[in-house]
PDB file of C-alpha atoms in Angstrom:
ATOM      1  CA  MET A   1     161.318 147.335 113.037  1.00 42.00           C
ATOM      2  CA  ARG A   2     164.484 145.906 114.045  1.00 41.00           C
ATOM      3  CA  ARG A   3     163.704 147.160 117.725  1.00 43.00           C
ATOM      4  CA  ALA A   4     160.099 144.859 117.153  1.00 41.00           C
ATOM      5  CA  LEU A   5     161.589 141.847 115.919  1.00 39.00           C
ATOM      6  CA  LEU A   6     164.642 141.917 118.738  1.00 38.00           C
ATOM      7  CA  GLY A   7     161.905 142.348 120.855  1.00 42.00           C
ATOM      8  CA  ALA A   8     160.161 139.152 119.969  1.00 39.00           C
ATOM      9  CA  ALA A   9     162.756 137.243 119.730  1.00 40.00           C
ATOM     10  CA  LEU A  10     163.561 138.116 123.498  1.00 33.00           C
ATOM     11  CA  MET A  11     159.913 137.585 124.418  1.00 36.00           C
ATOM     12  CA  LEU A  12     160.024 134.393 122.776  1.00 35.00           C
ATOM     13  CA  ALA A  13     163.835 133.105 124.250  1.00 37.00           C
ATOM     14  CA  VAL A  14     162.076 134.399 127.547  1.00 33.00           C
ATOM     15  CA  GLY A  15     159.162 131.770 127.079  1.00 37.00           C
ATOM     16  CA  VAL A  16     161.030 128.926 126.382  1.00 33.00           C
ATOM     17  CA  ALA A  17     163.268 129.437 129.543  1.00 33.00           C
ATOM     18  CA  ALA A  18     160.415 129.860 131.301  1.00 33.00           C
ATOM     19  CA  LEU A  19     159.127 126.744 130.069  1.00 34.00           C
ATOM     20  CA  ALA A  20     162.449 124.501 130.603  1.00 35.00           C
ATOM     21  CA  LEU A  21     162.451 126.081 134.243  1.00 34.00           C
ATOM     22  CA  SER A  22     158.851 125.836 135.362  1.00 35.00           C
ATOM     23  CA  GLY A  23     158.032 122.389 133.342  1.00 46.00           C
ATOM     24  CA  PRO A  24     157.922 119.262 134.976  1.00 54.00           C
ATOM     25  CA  CYS A  25     161.291 118.686 134.937  1.00 65.00           C
ATOM     26  CA  GLY A  26     162.479 122.012 135.379  1.00 47.00           C
ATOM     27  CA  PRO A  27     163.575 123.189 138.723  1.00 46.00           C
ATOM     28  CA  ALA A  28     160.723 125.528 139.292  1.00 40.00           C
ATOM     29  CA  GLY A  29     159.081 122.201 138.745  1.00 40.00           C
ATOM     30  CA  ARG A  30     161.242 120.166 141.472  1.00 41.00           C
ATOM     31  CA  LEU A  31     160.815 123.416 144.079  1.00 40.00           C
ATOM     32  CA  ALA A  32     156.985 123.072 143.457  1.00 37.00           C
ATOM     33  CA  GLY A  33     157.065 119.665 144.224  1.00 41.00           C
ATOM     34  CA  ASP A  34     157.402 117.540 141.150  1.00 51.00           C
ATOM     35  CA  GLY A  35     159.916 114.806 143.286  1.00 52.00           C
ATOM     36  CA  GLY A  36     163.093 115.789 141.379  1.00 76.00           C
ATOM     37  CA  CYS A  37     162.662 114.974 137.662  1.00 88.00           C
ATOM     38  CA  LEU A  38     165.554 115.084 135.453  1.00 92.00           C
ATOM     39  CA  ALA A  39     164.041 115.075 132.047  1.00 93.00           C
ATOM     40  CA  ALA A  40     160.995 113.852 130.357  1.00 94.00           C
ATOM     41  CA  PHE A  41     160.132 112.162 126.937  1.00 94.00           C
ATOM     42  CA  THR A  42     157.082 112.527 124.948  1.00 94.00           C
ATOM     43  CA  LEU A  43     156.089 108.799 123.723  1.00 94.00           C
ATOM     44  CA  ARG A  44     154.125 109.767 120.476  1.00 95.00           C
ATOM     45  CA  ASP A  45     151.223 107.193 119.714  1.00 95.00           C
ATOM     46  CA  LEU A  46     152.409 104.969 122.494  1.00 96.00           C
ATOM     47  CA  VAL A  47     150.166 104.886 125.691  1.00 96.00           C
ATOM     48  CA  VAL A  48     152.219 102.763 128.481  1.00 96.00           C
ATOM     49  CA  THR A  49     149.391 100.047 130.344  1.00 91.00           C
ATOM     50  CA  GLY A  50     152.137  97.884 132.210  1.00 92.00           C
ATOM     51  CA  ASP A  51     155.420  96.762 133.587  1.00 94.00           C
ATOM     52  CA  THR A  52     156.619  96.971 129.856  1.00 96.00           C
ATOM     53  CA  LEU A  53     159.920  98.635 130.108  1.00 97.00           C
ATOM     54  CA  VAL A  54     163.179  97.028 129.317  1.00 96.00           C
ATOM     55  CA  ILE A  55     166.339  97.553 128.428  1.00 96.00           C
ATOM     56  CA  ASP A  56     167.467  95.380 125.264  1.00 95.00           C
ATOM     57  CA  ALA A  57     171.700  94.266 125.298  1.00 92.00           C
ATOM     58  CA  GLU A  58     172.776  97.067 123.272  1.00 94.00           C
ATOM     59  CA  GLY A  59     171.449  99.214 126.169  1.00 95.00           C
ATOM     60  CA  GLN A  60     168.508 100.524 124.377  1.00 97.00           C
ATOM     61  CA  LEU A  61     165.310 101.311 125.901  1.00 97.00           C
ATOM     62  CA  VAL A  62     162.154  98.986 124.989  1.00 98.00           C
ATOM     63  CA  ILE A  63     158.682  99.875 125.620  1.00 97.00           C
ATOM     64  CA  GLY A  64     155.412  97.887 125.008  1.00 97.00           C
ATOM     65  CA  GLY A  65     152.349  99.977 125.219  1.00 96.00           C
ATOM     66  CA  ILE A  66     149.066 100.815 122.919  1.00 96.00           C
ATOM     67  CA  ASP A  67     148.703 103.075 120.017  1.00 96.00           C
ATOM     68  CA  TYR A  68     145.035 104.157 120.199  1.00 95.00           C
ATOM     69  CA  ARG A  69     143.248 104.254 116.760  1.00 93.00           C
ATOM     70  CA  PRO A  70     139.946 105.173 115.558  1.00 91.00           C
ATOM     71  CA  GLY A  71     137.623 102.592 115.506  1.00 80.00           C
ATOM     72  CA  ARG A  72     135.431 100.727 112.565  1.00 79.00           C
ATOM     73  CA  ARG A  73     132.187 102.671 114.985  1.00 78.00           C
ATOM     74  CA  PRO A  74     131.711 106.137 115.603  1.00 81.00           C
ATOM     75  CA  GLY A  75     133.543 106.829 119.318  1.00 76.00           C
ATOM     76  CA  ARG A  76     135.463 103.424 119.481  1.00 86.00           C
ATOM     77  CA  LEU A  77     138.733 102.828 119.659  1.00 91.00           C
ATOM     78  CA  GLN A  78     141.579 100.219 118.763  1.00 90.00           C
ATOM     79  CA  ALA A  79     144.050  99.386 121.149  1.00 92.00           C
ATOM     80  CA  GLN A  80     147.032  98.216 118.795  1.00 94.00           C
ATOM     81  CA  MET A  81     149.525  96.805 120.742  1.00 95.00           C
ATOM     82  CA  VAL A  82     153.225  98.153 119.663  1.00 97.00           C
ATOM     83  CA  VAL A  83     156.678  97.963 120.778  1.00 98.00           C
ATOM     84  CA  ALA A  84     158.980 101.015 120.492  1.00 97.00           C
ATOM     85  CA  THR A  85     162.602 100.700 120.851  1.00 97.00           C
ATOM     86  CA  LEU A  86     164.329 104.085 121.742  1.00 96.00           C
ATOM     87  CA  LYS A  87     167.643 106.164 122.632  1.00 95.00           C
ATOM     88  CA  PRO A  88     167.503 106.336 126.380  1.00 93.00           C
ATOM     89  CA  GLU A  89     170.328 109.345 126.616  1.00 90.00           C
ATOM     90  CA  THR A  90     167.310 111.305 124.486  1.00 91.00           C
ATOM     91  CA  GLY A  91     164.885 109.316 123.980  1.00 92.00           C
ATOM     92  CA  ALA A  92     164.879 109.389 120.417  1.00 94.00           C
ATOM     93  CA  GLU A  93     162.576 106.599 118.652  1.00 96.00           C
ATOM     94  CA  ILE A  94     164.571 104.612 116.809  1.00 96.00           C
ATOM     95  CA  ALA A  95     162.479 101.579 115.308  1.00 97.00           C
ATOM     96  CA  ARG A  96     158.710 100.778 116.197  1.00 97.00           C
ATOM     97  CA  ALA A  97     157.063  97.205 115.514  1.00 97.00           C
ATOM     98  CA  ASP A  98     153.914  96.928 115.132  1.00 96.00           C
ATOM     99  CA  LEU A  99     152.380  93.290 117.388  1.00 95.00           C
ATOM    100  CA  GLY A 100     149.231  93.184 114.399  1.00 92.00           C
ATOM    101  CA  MET A 101     146.784  92.226 117.495  1.00 91.00           C
ATOM    102  CA  GLN A 102     144.525  94.549 120.064  1.00 91.00           C
ATOM    103  CA  GLY A 103     144.940  94.000 123.915  1.00 90.00           C
ATOM    104  CA  GLN A 104     146.392  95.669 126.698  1.00 90.00           C
ATOM    105  CA  PRO A 105     150.193  94.628 127.419  1.00 93.00           C
ATOM    106  CA  GLU A 106     150.773  93.896 131.163  1.00 92.00           C
ATOM    107  CA  GLN A 107     154.352  92.569 131.133  1.00 94.00           C
ATOM    108  CA  LEU A 108     157.189  92.648 128.361  1.00 96.00           C
ATOM    109  CA  ARG A 109     159.953  90.749 128.902  1.00 96.00           C
ATOM    110  CA  LEU A 110     163.267  90.632 126.216  1.00 97.00           C
ATOM    111  CA  SER A 111     165.668  87.383 125.736  1.00 96.00           C
ATOM    112  CA  PRO A 112     169.255  87.464 126.994  1.00 94.00           C
ATOM    113  CA  GLU A 113     170.309  88.195 123.369  1.00 94.00           C
ATOM    114  CA  GLY A 114     167.249  90.432 122.709  1.00 94.00           C
ATOM    115  CA  THR A 115     166.154  89.018 119.560  1.00 96.00           C
ATOM    116  CA  ARG A 116     162.415  87.964 120.938  1.00 97.00           C
ATOM    117  CA  MET A 117     159.902  89.409 123.412  1.00 98.00           C
ATOM    118  CA  ALA A 118     157.469  87.500 125.759  1.00 97.00           C
ATOM    119  CA  VAL A 119     154.666  90.001 126.125  1.00 96.00           C
ATOM    120  CA  SER A 120     151.571  89.276 128.678  1.00 93.00           C
ATOM    121  CA  CYS A 121     148.188  90.873 128.642  1.00 89.00           C
ATOM    122  CA  SER A 122     146.642  91.928 130.947  1.00 85.00           C
ATOM    123  CA  ALA A 123     143.516  89.741 132.320  1.00 80.00           C
ATOM    124  CA  LEU A 124     141.270  92.447 133.106  1.00 78.00           C
ATOM    125  CA  TYR A 125     141.224  92.881 129.086  1.00 76.00           C
ATOM    126  CA  THR A 126     141.216  90.394 126.029  1.00 71.00           C
ATOM    127  CA  CYS A 127     143.765  89.792 123.515  1.00 82.00           C
ATOM    128  CA  ASP A 128     142.768  89.754 119.797  1.00 83.00           C
ATOM    129  CA  LEU A 129     144.288  86.267 119.096  1.00 76.00           C
ATOM    130  CA  PRO A 130     143.717  83.493 116.370  1.00 67.00           C
ATOM    131  CA  GLY A 131     140.899  81.081 117.951  1.00 64.00           C
ATOM    132  CA  GLY A 132     138.868  84.056 119.563  1.00 63.00           C
ATOM    133  CA  ASN A 133     139.479  85.519 122.872  1.00 64.00           C
ATOM    134  CA  GLU A 134     139.160  83.378 126.200  1.00 67.00           C
ATOM    135  CA  PRO A 135     137.903  85.854 129.129  1.00 69.00           C
ATOM    136  CA  ARG A 136     139.236  82.988 132.007  1.00 81.00           C
ATOM    137  CA  GLU A 137     142.727  82.698 130.716  1.00 84.00           C
ATOM    138  CA  SER A 138     145.967  84.963 130.793  1.00 86.00           C
ATOM    139  CA  ARG A 139     147.407  85.059 127.343  1.00 89.00           C
ATOM    140  CA  VAL A 140     151.261  85.004 126.691  1.00 93.00           C
ATOM    141  CA  ILE A 141     152.857  85.712 123.255  1.00 95.00           C
ATOM    142  CA  LEU A 142     156.330  85.016 121.865  1.00 97.00           C
ATOM    143  CA  PHE A 143     157.487  87.436 118.976  1.00 97.00           C
ATOM    144  CA  ASP A 144     160.534  88.059 117.117  1.00 97.00           C
ATOM    145  CA  ARG A 145     161.959  92.118 117.450  1.00 96.00           C
ATOM    146  CA  GLU A 146     160.552  92.513 114.728  1.00 96.00           C
ATOM    147  CA  GLY A 147     156.606  92.298 115.719  1.00 96.00           C
ATOM    148  CA  GLU A 148     155.930  88.492 114.354  1.00 97.00           C
ATOM    149  CA  ARG A 149     154.530  86.060 116.578  1.00 95.00           C
ATOM    150  CA  GLU A 150     155.867  82.825 116.648  1.00 96.00           C
ATOM    151  CA  TRP A 151     153.457  81.208 119.585  1.00 96.00           C
ATOM    152  CA  PHE A 152     150.744  82.143 121.722  1.00 93.00           C
ATOM    153  CA  ALA A 153     149.594  80.083 125.296  1.00 91.00           C
ATOM    154  CA  GLY A 154     146.785  80.712 128.014  1.00 88.00           C
ATOM    155  CA  ILE A 155     147.020  79.779 131.932  1.00 88.00           C
ATOM    156  CA  GLU A 156     143.458  79.735 133.138  1.00 88.00           C
ATOM    157  CA  HIS A 157     142.567  81.809 135.876  1.00 85.00           C
ATOM    158  CA  ARG A 158     141.527  79.325 137.962  1.00 86.00           C
ATOM    159  CA  ASN A 159     145.425  78.059 138.156  1.00 86.00           C
ATOM    160  CA  ALA A 160     146.526  81.672 138.134  1.00 84.00           C
ATOM    161  CA  SER A 161     144.692  84.142 139.801  1.00 84.00           C
ATOM    162  CA  PRO A 162     144.961  88.210 138.388  1.00 84.00           C
ATOM    163  CA  ASP A 163     145.444  91.000 140.706  1.00 81.00           C
ATOM    164  CA  ALA A 164     143.731  94.551 140.872  1.00 75.00           C
ATOM    165  CA  ASP A 165     146.163  95.141 137.894  1.00 74.00           C
ATOM    166  CA  GLY A 166     145.200  92.274 135.953  1.00 78.00           C
ATOM    167  CA  ARG A 167     148.764  90.456 136.258  1.00 84.00           C
ATOM    168  CA  ALA A 168     147.931  86.889 136.770  1.00 83.00           C
ATOM    169  CA  ILE A 169     151.549  85.292 136.267  1.00 87.00           C
ATOM    170  CA  GLU A 170     155.587  86.538 136.470  1.00 89.00           C
ATOM    171  CA  LEU A 171     156.895  86.415 133.309  1.00 92.00           C
ATOM    172  CA  GLY A 172     160.639  85.548 132.698  1.00 92.00           C
ATOM    173  CA  PHE A 173     162.865  83.795 130.406  1.00 93.00           C
ATOM    174  CA  SER A 174     165.601  81.715 131.422  1.00 90.00           C
ATOM    175  CA  SER A 175     169.300  83.010 131.726  1.00 89.00           C
ATOM    176  CA  SER A 176     169.906  80.950 128.411  1.00 92.00           C
ATOM    177  CA  GLY A 177     166.673  82.387 126.706  1.00 93.00           C
ATOM    178  CA  ASN A 178     165.639  78.605 126.077  1.00 94.00           C
ATOM    179  CA  VAL A 179     162.380  78.692 128.557  1.00 94.00           C
ATOM    180  CA  VAL A 180     160.159  81.436 129.164  1.00 94.00           C
ATOM    181  CA  PHE A 181     158.335  81.201 132.375  1.00 93.00           C
ATOM    182  CA  ALA A 182     154.680  81.986 133.005  1.00 92.00           C
ATOM    183  CA  HIS A 183     153.130  80.155 135.797  1.00 90.00           C
ATOM    184  CA  VAL A 184     154.748  77.165 133.828  1.00 91.00           C
ATOM    185  CA  ALA A 185     157.737  76.741 131.931  1.00 93.00           C
ATOM    186  CA  PHE A 186     157.176  77.234 128.118  1.00 95.00           C
ATOM    187  CA  ASP A 187     160.074  76.132 125.403  1.00 96.00           C
ATOM    188  CA  ALA A 188     160.924  79.405 124.221  1.00 96.00           C
ATOM    189  CA  ALA A 189     161.404  77.924 120.288  1.00 96.00           C
ATOM    190  CA  THR A 190     157.713  75.886 120.195  1.00 96.00           C
ATOM    191  CA  GLY A 191     155.590  76.978 122.711  1.00 96.00           C
ATOM    192  CA  ALA A 192     155.148  73.726 124.261  1.00 96.00           C
ATOM    193  CA  VAL A 193     154.781  73.096 128.065  1.00 94.00           C
ATOM    194  CA  ILE A 194     157.563  71.566 129.424  1.00 93.00           C
ATOM    195  CA  LEU A 195     157.162  71.871 133.080  1.00 84.00           C
ATOM    196  CA  THR A 196     153.800  72.277 134.974  1.00 77.00           C
ATOM    197  CA  ARG A 197     154.704  73.943 138.120  1.00 73.00           C
ATOM    198  CA  GLN A 198     155.320  77.713 139.105  1.00 69.00           C
ATOM    199  CA  GLN A 199     158.817  78.364 138.256  1.00 71.00           C
ATOM    200  CA  PRO A 200     161.148  81.253 139.750  1.00 67.00           C
ATOM    201  CA  VAL A 201     161.519  84.102 137.383  1.00 69.00           C
ATOM    202  CA  PRO A 202     164.839  85.285 137.284  1.00 61.00           C
ATOM    203  CA  ASP A 203     164.602  89.032 136.920  1.00 67.00           C
ATOM    204  CA  PRO A 204     166.110  91.598 139.002  1.00 67.00           C
ATOM    205  CA  ASN A 205     162.363  93.907 138.723  1.00 73.00           C
ATOM    206  CA  ALA A 206     159.987  92.147 140.933  1.00 80.00           C
ATOM    207  CA  ARG A 207     156.352  92.846 142.848  1.00 86.00           C
ATOM    208  CA  LEU A 208     156.844  93.250 146.360  1.00 88.00           C
ATOM    209  CA  PRO A 209     154.330  93.203 148.814  1.00 86.00           C
ATOM    210  CA  ALA A 210     152.460  96.497 149.947  1.00 87.00           C
ATOM    211  CA  GLY A 211     153.148  97.262 153.852  1.00 83.00           C
ATOM    212  CA  ASP A 212     154.738  99.908 156.699  1.00 82.00           C
ATOM    213  CA  GLU A 213     158.189  97.360 156.308  1.00 85.00           C
ATOM    214  CA  VAL A 214     159.017  95.633 152.621  1.00 86.00           C
ATOM    215  CA  PRO A 215     160.906  92.324 153.205  1.00 83.00           C
ATOM    216  CA  LEU A 216     164.297  92.262 151.105  1.00 79.00           C
ATOM    217  CA  GLY A 217     165.981  89.155 152.135  1.00 74.00           C
ATOM    218  CA  ASP A 218     167.403  89.424 155.399  1.00 79.00           C
ATOM    219  CA  THR A 219     166.502  93.084 155.993  1.00 81.00           C
ATOM    220  CA  GLN A 220     163.182  94.974 156.687  1.00 84.00           C
ATOM    221  CA  VAL A 221     162.694  98.452 154.748  1.00 85.00           C
ATOM    222  CA  THR A 222     160.302 101.448 156.254  1.00 85.00           C
ATOM    223  CA  LEU A 223     158.773 102.376 153.556  1.00 87.00           C
ATOM    224  CA  ASP A 224     157.712 106.412 154.630  1.00 89.00           C
ATOM    225  CA  LEU A 225     154.906 106.801 152.420  1.00 90.00           C
ATOM    226  CA  PRO A 226     153.319 110.391 152.646  1.00 90.00           C
ATOM    227  CA  ALA A 227     150.217 111.113 155.306  1.00 87.00           C
ATOM    228  CA  GLY A 228     146.867 109.465 154.289  1.00 88.00           C
ATOM    229  CA  PHE A 229     148.836 107.664 150.844  1.00 91.00           C
ATOM    230  CA  ILE A 230     147.135 104.178 150.316  1.00 89.00           C
ATOM    231  CA  PRO A 231     149.234 101.852 147.785  1.00 91.00           C
ATOM    232  CA  PHE A 232     148.103  98.973 145.783  1.00 89.00           C
ATOM    233  CA  LEU A 233     148.540  95.753 147.339  1.00 87.00           C
ATOM    234  CA  ARG A 234     151.708  95.380 145.082  1.00 89.00           C
ATOM    235  CA  LEU A 235     154.512  97.650 144.542  1.00 93.00           C
ATOM    236  CA  ASP A 236     156.891  97.510 141.519  1.00 94.00           C
ATOM    237  CA  SER A 237     160.551  97.712 141.908  1.00 94.00           C
ATOM    238  CA  ALA A 238     164.018  97.411 140.061  1.00 94.00           C
ATOM    239  CA  ARG A 239     167.695  96.461 141.414  1.00 93.00           C
ATOM    240  CA  SER A 240     170.418  98.467 140.533  1.00 93.00           C
ATOM    241  CA  PRO A 241     172.965  97.169 138.035  1.00 91.00           C
ATOM    242  CA  GLU A 242     175.331  96.367 140.684  1.00 90.00           C
ATOM    243  CA  GLY A 243     172.486  94.858 142.674  1.00 89.00           C
ATOM    244  CA  GLU A 244     173.200  97.013 145.618  1.00 91.00           C
ATOM    245  CA  ARG A 245     170.050  99.532 145.917  1.00 93.00           C
ATOM    246  CA  ILE A 246     166.688  98.912 144.951  1.00 93.00           C
ATOM    247  CA  ALA A 247     163.966 101.847 143.744  1.00 95.00           C
ATOM    248  CA  ILE A 248     160.397 101.061 145.149  1.00 95.00           C
ATOM    249  CA  LEU A 249     157.216 102.462 143.369  1.00 96.00           C
ATOM    250  CA  ALA A 250     153.632 102.909 144.850  1.00 95.00           C
ATOM    251  CA  ARG A 251     151.150 103.896 143.012  1.00 94.00           C
ATOM    252  CA  ARG A 252     148.146 105.648 145.322  1.00 91.00           C
ATOM    253  CA  PHE A 253     145.149 103.443 145.649  1.00 89.00           C
ATOM    254  CA  SER A 254     143.049 105.654 147.451  1.00 86.00           C
ATOM    255  CA  GLY A 255     143.478 108.413 150.323  1.00 77.00           C
ATOM    256  CA  PRO A 256     143.537 111.441 150.901  1.00 76.00           C
ATOM    257  CA  GLY A 257     146.314 114.041 149.525  1.00 78.00           C
ATOM    258  CA  LYS A 258     147.386 115.552 146.011  1.00 86.00           C
ATOM    259  CA  VAL A 259     150.585 112.783 145.455  1.00 91.00           C
ATOM    260  CA  ARG A 260     149.639 110.035 143.156  1.00 93.00           C
ATOM    261  CA  ALA A 261     152.998 108.240 143.377  1.00 95.00           C
ATOM    262  CA  ALA A 262     155.748 107.610 145.503  1.00 95.00           C
ATOM    263  CA  ILE A 263     159.948 106.525 144.361  1.00 96.00           C
ATOM    264  CA  ARG A 264     161.853 105.378 147.415  1.00 94.00           C
ATOM    265  CA  ILE A 265     165.470 103.974 146.878  1.00 94.00           C
ATOM    266  CA  HIS A 266     167.124 102.092 149.579  1.00 93.00           C
ATOM    267  CA  ASP A 267     170.599 100.606 150.135  1.00 91.00           C
ATOM    268  CA  ILE A 268     169.434  96.950 150.117  1.00 89.00           C
ATOM    269  CA  ALA A 269     171.994  95.711 153.155  1.00 89.00           C
ATOM    270  CA  THR A 270     171.257  98.389 155.435  1.00 89.00           C
ATOM    271  CA  GLY A 271     167.972  99.404 154.322  1.00 89.00           C
ATOM    272  CA  ARG A 272     169.070 103.222 154.611  1.00 90.00           C
ATOM    273  CA  LEU A 273     166.709 105.466 152.687  1.00 92.00           C
ATOM    274  CA  LEU A 274     168.567 107.065 149.275  1.00 93.00           C
ATOM    275  CA  ALA A 275     166.267 108.771 147.804  1.00 93.00           C
ATOM    276  CA  ALA A 276     162.701 109.857 147.875  1.00 93.00           C
ATOM    277  CA  HIS A 277     160.508 111.364 145.070  1.00 94.00           C
ATOM    278  CA  ASP A 278     156.362 112.127 145.567  1.00 94.00           C
ATOM    279  CA  ILE A 279     155.047 112.688 142.133  1.00 94.00           C
ATOM    280  CA  TYR A 280     151.500 114.090 141.468  1.00 92.00           C
ATOM    281  CA  SER A 281     150.704 112.315 138.380  1.00 91.00           C
ATOM    282  CA  ASP A 282     149.220 109.094 137.624  1.00 93.00           C
ATOM    283  CA  LEU A 283     152.145 106.123 136.779  1.00 95.00           C
ATOM    284  CA  ALA A 284     151.704 103.421 135.096  1.00 94.00           C
ATOM    285  CA  PRO A 285     152.826 100.039 137.344  1.00 93.00           C
ATOM    286  CA  ALA A 286     157.142  99.971 135.709  1.00 94.00           C
ATOM    287  CA  ILE A 287     160.001 101.175 137.070  1.00 97.00           C
ATOM    288  CA  LEU A 288     163.697 100.609 135.400  1.00 96.00           C
ATOM    289  CA  TRP A 289     166.562 101.561 136.235  1.00 95.00           C
ATOM    290  CA  HIS A 290     168.435 103.842 133.529  1.00 95.00           C
ATOM    291  CA  PRO A 291     170.909 102.006 131.818  1.00 93.00           C
ATOM    292  CA  GLN A 292     173.702 105.085 131.642  1.00 92.00           C
ATOM    293  CA  ARG A 293     172.770 107.406 134.497  1.00 93.00           C
ATOM    294  CA  ASP A 294     172.201 107.153 138.274  1.00 93.00           C
ATOM    295  CA  ALA A 295     168.580 107.177 138.044  1.00 95.00           C
ATOM    296  CA  VAL A 296     165.106 105.396 137.342  1.00 96.00           C
ATOM    297  CA  ILE A 297     162.636 105.814 134.717  1.00 97.00           C
ATOM    298  CA  VAL A 298     158.863 106.032 135.403  1.00 97.00           C
ATOM    299  CA  ALA A 299     155.949 106.371 132.648  1.00 96.00           C
ATOM    300  CA  LEU A 300     153.323 108.960 133.143  1.00 95.00           C
ATOM    301  CA  ALA A 301     149.607 106.849 132.563  1.00 91.00           C
ATOM    302  CA  GLY A 302     148.328 108.135 129.400  1.00 88.00           C
ATOM    303  CA  ASP A 303     144.826 108.815 128.129  1.00 90.00           C
ATOM    304  CA  VAL A 304     142.373 106.892 126.484  1.00 89.00           C
ATOM    305  CA  ALA A 305     142.124 108.641 123.324  1.00 90.00           C
ATOM    306  CA  ALA A 306     143.138 107.983 119.572  1.00 92.00           C
ATOM    307  CA  SER A 307     147.032 108.958 119.151  1.00 91.00           C
ATOM    308  CA  ALA A 308     147.449 109.726 122.594  1.00 92.00           C
ATOM    309  CA  ASP A 309     150.799 109.853 123.985  1.00 93.00           C
ATOM    310  CA  SER A 310     152.377 109.654 127.304  1.00 91.00           C
ATOM    311  CA  GLU A 311     155.739 110.650 128.793  1.00 94.00           C
ATOM    312  CA  LEU A 312     158.875 108.773 130.449  1.00 95.00           C
ATOM    313  CA  ARG A 313     160.475 110.465 133.066  1.00 96.00           C
ATOM    314  CA  ILE A 314     163.898 109.652 134.822  1.00 95.00           C
ATOM    315  CA  TYR A 315     164.208 110.386 138.460  1.00 96.00           C
ATOM    316  CA  ALA A 316     167.638 110.460 140.581  1.00 93.00           C
ATOM    317  CA  ALA A 317     168.799 107.648 142.386  1.00 92.00           C
ATOM    318  CA  GLY A 318     170.627 109.486 144.696  1.00 78.00           C
ATOM    319  CA  ALA A 319     172.895 112.234 145.200  1.00 53.00           C
ATOM    320  CA  GLY A 320     174.853 111.566 142.125  1.00 55.00           C
ATOM    321  CA  GLU A 321     172.660 113.608 139.810  1.00 54.00           C
TER     322      GLU A 321
END
């Protein structure tokens, strides 16, 4: 009996070790071409759908997404919008706010002090807001950190046309936190329009035009993507905390091959390539610099299914990891 128990325990240990080695972030997974994933965390009942990964003032990871729930009609789902706060070192969930509405969050931004959340909805899906839905507008909503809605506004598509991902505006807060930029400028306290022309967004994460060469100020970066890889028209990016490096995420729109996404990290001043990761899974359009590691965070695109989960992955930003 003792020998049988010992054998079973040994087989279990070997199985766990094999899973750790061959999983998406194990050494065998890296050798198999998974792009050098360092760690992966599961997001329970949360599917990331847009550029909704941010770090708050306390260094915690804040993620917006959808909790897919069974609808009132058979076979229908409710896309409930939620925001979760996690520890970036372990992926443990600290808090979750139900935003009390259905829709698809496309961008999430936090005010500098971290007490307010601005969310924009994808223009491809209407958001369930008071007063009915307006399919010809992109919606912007301001919440507190508990998920209580303070105000909402709409930007007409004739003034700001959506792209293929449903993004029509660049969302952000002013450095003071008193202004929300969303094609026009809104008073953060009241939601009143205070400026009616396009404003620059003071945000280190920005979309870049796709091409063989990507302009970064005075530097031209040559984006070496896999053969046959055709990306979306816009690339997602994140600048490192010291501002000297940039991580660029290209998601495959079409073309032959199995690579679904590519991460390229460059020195901004010289354009030199510092790290390259080819990924064989579909990713959400979001990339974020890790607050504690020399690494970047991305999110796998989750399934549209009740109680669907998704996954965060961490990839090395250079030789230090």
